[in-house]
Amino acid sequence: MRHRTAPAHHRAAPTATARRPATLVAVGHGSRDPRARATLLRLLDRVRALRPGLDVRLAHIELNAPLLGETLADLADEGREAVLVPLLFAPGHHVTHDLPAAVAAVPGLRARVAAPLGAHPLLAEALAGRLAEAGWPSEGPPDEHPGAHDPRTTGVVLAAAGSRDPRSGAETRRIAALLGERLGGVPVVPAYASAAAPTVPEAVAALAARGRHRIAVASCFTAPGLFATRAAAHAPWIAAAPLGAHPALARLVLHRHDRALAATRTREPTAV
């Protein structure tokens, strides 16, 4: 016996677990440099282009609007779920304390904090790309830059913000190792703008003492600001621009969002 399809008004209503798509909240630190916010907005435009239809919003920990608390409150009012993607590169106080605290301060908000951008091949791709734009020679015969591919004479300082959290230093060292592999074995030394050692000048001096005469500074910053500017000023050869809207960085932002969202979907209730 055939069963008739129930009339529309007799069909089961959508389950209570049906949700609107999660919003990607990209969280920058904030900067007094007016270029910083504009740079992050361009990065998020590229993220939207890669994932049409995804709700992508920018928030800041401090200094710039919109602040993270305001953005999360808006999302709670809209009944949306959020995935916070830190535009930061390593675990530190902001990632481990400030972001979870901001989520906890908004009752009823379903949210998860993704891992920082961290050591990933896409980050190494973006760092290498910015170095190439600054003048790092491409693979092949060093016609225009004699000796540039000689591992005995070249080196890179990876300039990062710095943190007192030992996990942050460990992650930055992993990023440096990935970049060194990407560059064909060139030594890459991490250095810090604050809270950790060595500083960029100290790292440059250490490489020079090892006979590295071509020393570039790679910028492990998402946007222009005081730290990035100071680091670039110490470059004895070339200095890469902050990563900004590099295509590989946009893909990495989406990767962190997707990983966090997948973890959220398999663990109920949502963990922060």
PDB file of N, CA and C in Angstrom, residues 74-128:
ATOM      1  N   ASP A  74      26.236  41.816  19.352  1.00  0.00           N
ATOM      2  CA  ASP A  74      25.380  41.896  18.164  1.00  0.00           C
ATOM      3  C   ASP A  74      25.008  40.505  17.664  1.00  0.00           C
ATOM      4  N   LEU A  75      25.975  39.599  17.646  1.00  0.00           N
ATOM      5  CA  LEU A  75      25.713  38.243  17.169  1.00  0.00           C
ATOM      6  C   LEU A  75      24.743  37.511  18.088  1.00  0.00           C
ATOM      7  N   ALA A  76      24.884  37.729  19.386  1.00  0.00           N
ATOM      8  CA  ALA A  76      23.949  37.096  20.328  1.00  0.00           C
ATOM      9  C   ALA A  76      22.534  37.609  20.096  1.00  0.00           C
ATOM     10  N   ASP A  77      22.400  38.907  19.858  1.00  0.00           N
ATOM     11  CA  ASP A  77      21.080  39.481  19.590  1.00  0.00           C
ATOM     12  C   ASP A  77      20.468  38.908  18.320  1.00  0.00           C
ATOM     13  N   GLU A  78      21.312  38.582  17.351  1.00  0.00           N
ATOM     14  CA  GLU A  78      20.835  38.040  16.087  1.00  0.00           C
ATOM     15  C   GLU A  78      20.612  36.527  16.148  1.00  0.00           C
ATOM     16  N   GLY A  79      20.964  35.911  17.280  1.00  0.00           N
ATOM     17  CA  GLY A  79      20.808  34.473  17.414  1.00  0.00           C
ATOM     18  C   GLY A  79      21.785  33.670  16.585  1.00  0.00           C
ATOM     19  N   ARG A  80      22.936  34.237  16.330  1.00  0.00           N
ATOM     20  CA  ARG A  80      23.916  33.564  15.475  1.00  0.00           C
ATOM     21  C   ARG A  80      24.972  32.863  16.318  1.00  0.00           C
ATOM     22  N   GLU A  81      25.565  31.863  15.715  1.00  0.00           N
ATOM     23  CA  GLU A  81      26.726  31.173  16.284  1.00  0.00           C
ATOM     24  C   GLU A  81      27.980  31.857  15.745  1.00  0.00           C
ATOM     25  N   ALA A  82      29.052  31.862  16.524  1.00  0.00           N
ATOM     26  CA  ALA A  82      30.272  32.544  16.105  1.00  0.00           C
ATOM     27  C   ALA A  82      31.481  31.633  16.231  1.00  0.00           C
ATOM     28  N   VAL A  83      32.400  31.791  15.287  1.00  0.00           N
ATOM     29  CA  VAL A  83      33.722  31.174  15.375  1.00  0.00           C
ATOM     30  C   VAL A  83      34.727  32.311  15.353  1.00  0.00           C
ATOM     31  N   LEU A  84      35.436  32.485  16.458  1.00  0.00           N
ATOM     32  CA  LEU A  84      36.430  33.553  16.557  1.00  0.00           C
ATOM     33  C   LEU A  84      37.759  33.034  16.022  1.00  0.00           C
ATOM     34  N   VAL A  85      38.275  33.688  14.992  1.00  0.00           N
ATOM     35  CA  VAL A  85      39.572  33.316  14.430  1.00  0.00           C
ATOM     36  C   VAL A  85      40.568  34.412  14.793  1.00  0.00           C
ATOM     37  N   PRO A  86      41.491  34.134  15.703  1.00  0.00           N
ATOM     38  CA  PRO A  86      42.474  35.162  16.069  1.00  0.00           C
ATOM     39  C   PRO A  86      43.410  35.457  14.901  1.00  0.00           C
ATOM     40  N   LEU A  87      43.545  36.721  14.559  1.00  0.00           N
ATOM     41  CA  LEU A  87      44.525  37.116  13.540  1.00  0.00           C
ATOM     42  C   LEU A  87      45.870  37.316  14.224  1.00  0.00           C
ATOM     43  N   LEU A  88      46.242  36.313  14.981  1.00  0.00           N
ATOM     44  CA  LEU A  88      47.465  36.272  15.767  1.00  0.00           C
ATOM     45  C   LEU A  88      48.154  34.949  15.437  1.00  0.00           C
ATOM     46  N   PHE A  89      49.441  34.878  15.711  1.00  0.00           N
ATOM     47  CA  PHE A  89      50.202  33.758  15.181  1.00  0.00           C
ATOM     48  C   PHE A  89      50.581  32.683  16.188  1.00  0.00           C
ATOM     49  N   ALA A  90      50.382  32.947  17.463  1.00  0.00           N
ATOM     50  CA  ALA A  90      50.811  31.975  18.463  1.00  0.00           C
ATOM     51  C   ALA A  90      49.973  32.119  19.721  1.00  0.00           C
ATOM     52  N   PRO A  91      49.931  31.085  20.553  1.00  0.00           N
ATOM     53  CA  PRO A  91      49.213  31.201  21.820  1.00  0.00           C
ATOM     54  C   PRO A  91      49.851  32.270  22.693  1.00  0.00           C
ATOM     55  N   GLY A  92      49.036  32.995  23.367  1.00  0.00           N
ATOM     56  CA  GLY A  92      49.475  34.047  24.266  1.00  0.00           C
ATOM     57  C   GLY A  92      48.282  34.501  25.080  1.00  0.00           C
ATOM     58  N   HIS A  93      48.451  35.551  25.851  1.00  0.00           N
ATOM     59  CA  HIS A  93      47.392  35.993  26.757  1.00  0.00           C
ATOM     60  C   HIS A  93      46.112  36.342  26.001  1.00  0.00           C
ATOM     61  N   HIS A  94      46.237  36.977  24.848  1.00  0.00           N
ATOM     62  CA  HIS A  94      45.042  37.351  24.096  1.00  0.00           C
ATOM     63  C   HIS A  94      44.248  36.121  23.669  1.00  0.00           C
ATOM     64  N   VAL A  95      44.954  35.115  23.162  1.00  0.00           N
ATOM     65  CA  VAL A  95      44.277  33.923  22.655  1.00  0.00           C
ATOM     66  C   VAL A  95      43.741  33.061  23.789  1.00  0.00           C
ATOM     67  N   THR A  96      44.537  32.873  24.828  1.00  0.00           N
ATOM     68  CA  THR A  96      44.156  31.937  25.883  1.00  0.00           C
ATOM     69  C   THR A  96      43.278  32.554  26.959  1.00  0.00           C
ATOM     70  N   HIS A  97      43.270  33.881  27.067  1.00  0.00           N
ATOM     71  CA  HIS A  97      42.496  34.526  28.133  1.00  0.00           C
ATOM     72  C   HIS A  97      41.474  35.523  27.607  1.00  0.00           C
ATOM     73  N   ASP A  98      41.937  36.504  26.832  1.00  0.00           N
ATOM     74  CA  ASP A  98      41.051  37.598  26.434  1.00  0.00           C
ATOM     75  C   ASP A  98      39.887  37.122  25.569  1.00  0.00           C
ATOM     76  N   LEU A  99      40.152  36.273  24.601  1.00  0.00           N
ATOM     77  CA  LEU A  99      39.074  35.838  23.709  1.00  0.00           C
ATOM     78  C   LEU A  99      38.064  34.946  24.423  1.00  0.00           C
ATOM     79  N   PRO A 100      38.490  33.929  25.182  1.00  0.00           N
ATOM     80  CA  PRO A 100      37.488  33.157  25.936  1.00  0.00           C
ATOM     81  C   PRO A 100      36.712  34.019  26.928  1.00  0.00           C
ATOM     82  N   ALA A 101      37.375  34.996  27.556  1.00  0.00           N
ATOM     83  CA  ALA A 101      36.679  35.861  28.502  1.00  0.00           C
ATOM     84  C   ALA A 101      35.628  36.705  27.801  1.00  0.00           C
ATOM     85  N   ALA A 102      35.928  37.147  26.601  1.00  0.00           N
ATOM     86  CA  ALA A 102      34.956  37.944  25.846  1.00  0.00           C
ATOM     87  C   ALA A 102      33.728  37.115  25.500  1.00  0.00           C
ATOM     88  N   VAL A 103      33.921  35.843  25.152  1.00  0.00           N
ATOM     89  CA  VAL A 103      32.795  34.957  24.857  1.00  0.00           C
ATOM     90  C   VAL A 103      31.969  34.720  26.114  1.00  0.00           C
ATOM     91  N   ALA A 104      32.650  34.457  27.221  1.00  0.00           N
ATOM     92  CA  ALA A 104      31.944  34.179  28.479  1.00  0.00           C
ATOM     93  C   ALA A 104      31.131  35.372  28.958  1.00  0.00           C
ATOM     94  N   ALA A 105      31.516  36.570  28.548  1.00  0.00           N
ATOM     95  CA  ALA A 105      30.828  37.783  28.987  1.00  0.00           C
ATOM     96  C   ALA A 105      29.520  38.033  28.233  1.00  0.00           C
ATOM     97  N   VAL A 106      29.216  37.199  27.240  1.00  0.00           N
ATOM     98  CA  VAL A 106      27.987  37.373  26.457  1.00  0.00           C
ATOM     99  C   VAL A 106      27.103  36.148  26.678  1.00  0.00           C
ATOM    100  N   PRO A 107      26.204  36.190  27.657  1.00  0.00           N
ATOM    101  CA  PRO A 107      25.372  35.019  27.962  1.00  0.00           C
ATOM    102  C   PRO A 107      24.549  34.574  26.749  1.00  0.00           C
ATOM    103  N   GLY A 108      24.483  33.275  26.579  1.00  0.00           N
ATOM    104  CA  GLY A 108      23.652  32.720  25.516  1.00  0.00           C
ATOM    105  C   GLY A 108      24.309  32.650  24.161  1.00  0.00           C
ATOM    106  N   LEU A 109      25.501  33.206  24.023  1.00  0.00           N
ATOM    107  CA  LEU A 109      26.171  33.169  22.724  1.00  0.00           C
ATOM    108  C   LEU A 109      26.832  31.817  22.511  1.00  0.00           C
ATOM    109  N   ARG A 110      26.539  31.194  21.393  1.00  0.00           N
ATOM    110  CA  ARG A 110      27.218  29.957  21.000  1.00  0.00           C
ATOM    111  C   ARG A 110      28.460  30.356  20.223  1.00  0.00           C
ATOM    112  N   ALA A 111      29.621  30.038  20.776  1.00  0.00           N
ATOM    113  CA  ALA A 111      30.846  30.487  20.130  1.00  0.00           C
ATOM    114  C   ALA A 111      31.992  29.551  20.453  1.00  0.00           C
ATOM    115  N   ARG A 112      32.958  29.558  19.576  1.00  0.00           N
ATOM    116  CA  ARG A 112      34.179  28.792  19.784  1.00  0.00           C
ATOM    117  C   ARG A 112      35.356  29.635  19.313  1.00  0.00           C
ATOM    118  N   VAL A 113      36.451  29.542  20.053  1.00  0.00           N
ATOM    119  CA  VAL A 113      37.667  30.249  19.671  1.00  0.00           C
ATOM    120  C   VAL A 113      38.562  29.298  18.891  1.00  0.00           C
ATOM    121  N   ALA A 114      38.872  29.651  17.664  1.00  0.00           N
ATOM    122  CA  ALA A 114      39.744  28.823  16.836  1.00  0.00           C
ATOM    123  C   ALA A 114      41.193  28.962  17.287  1.00  0.00           C
ATOM    124  N   ALA A 115      42.018  28.077  16.796  1.00  0.00           N
ATOM    125  CA  ALA A 115      43.449  28.165  17.068  1.00  0.00           C
ATOM    126  C   ALA A 115      44.023  29.403  16.382  1.00  0.00           C
ATOM    127  N   PRO A 116      45.111  29.958  16.915  1.00  0.00           N
ATOM    128  CA  PRO A 116      45.772  31.060  16.202  1.00  0.00           C
ATOM    129  C   PRO A 116      46.293  30.582  14.848  1.00  0.00           C
ATOM    130  N   LEU A 117      46.686  31.514  14.009  1.00  0.00           N
ATOM    131  CA  LEU A 117      47.091  31.164  12.645  1.00  0.00           C
ATOM    132  C   LEU A 117      48.229  30.149  12.653  1.00  0.00           C
ATOM    133  N   GLY A 118      49.251  30.394  13.438  1.00  0.00           N
ATOM    134  CA  GLY A 118      50.246  29.391  13.783  1.00  0.00           C
ATOM    135  C   GLY A 118      51.047  28.796  12.645  1.00  0.00           C
ATOM    136  N   ALA A 119      51.836  27.773  13.018  1.00  0.00           N
ATOM    137  CA  ALA A 119      52.736  27.112  12.067  1.00  0.00           C
ATOM    138  C   ALA A 119      51.919  26.251  11.110  1.00  0.00           C
ATOM    139  N   HIS A 120      51.856  26.671   9.875  1.00  0.00           N
ATOM    140  CA  HIS A 120      51.083  25.968   8.850  1.00  0.00           C
ATOM    141  C   HIS A 120      51.729  26.267   7.495  1.00  0.00           C
ATOM    142  N   PRO A 121      51.713  25.324   6.570  1.00  0.00           N
ATOM    143  CA  PRO A 121      52.308  25.591   5.252  1.00  0.00           C
ATOM    144  C   PRO A 121      51.739  26.824   4.568  1.00  0.00           C
ATOM    145  N   LEU A 122      50.460  27.130   4.781  1.00  0.00           N
ATOM    146  CA  LEU A 122      49.892  28.334   4.166  1.00  0.00           C
ATOM    147  C   LEU A 122      50.531  29.600   4.725  1.00  0.00           C
ATOM    148  N   LEU A 123      50.878  29.591   5.998  1.00  0.00           N
ATOM    149  CA  LEU A 123      51.556  30.754   6.566  1.00  0.00           C
ATOM    150  C   LEU A 123      52.957  30.886   5.984  1.00  0.00           C
ATOM    151  N   ALA A 124      53.657  29.769   5.859  1.00  0.00           N
ATOM    152  CA  ALA A 124      54.985  29.819   5.241  1.00  0.00           C
ATOM    153  C   ALA A 124      54.894  30.331   3.804  1.00  0.00           C
ATOM    154  N   GLU A 125      53.839  29.934   3.096  1.00  0.00           N
ATOM    155  CA  GLU A 125      53.635  30.424   1.725  1.00  0.00           C
ATOM    156  C   GLU A 125      53.447  31.941   1.703  1.00  0.00           C
ATOM    157  N   ALA A 126      52.660  32.444   2.635  1.00  0.00           N
ATOM    158  CA  ALA A 126      52.423  33.888   2.680  1.00  0.00           C
ATOM    159  C   ALA A 126      53.698  34.649   3.044  1.00  0.00           C
ATOM    160  N   LEU A 127      54.441  34.143   4.027  1.00  0.00           N
ATOM    161  CA  LEU A 127      55.692  34.804   4.427  1.00  0.00           C
ATOM    162  C   LEU A 127      56.694  34.817   3.276  1.00  0.00           C
ATOM    163  N   ALA A 128      56.835  33.687   2.601  1.00  0.00           N
ATOM    164  CA  ALA A 128      57.753  33.616   1.469  1.00  0.00           C
ATOM    165  C   ALA A 128      57.300  34.524   0.332  1.00  0.00           C
TER     166      ALA A 128
END
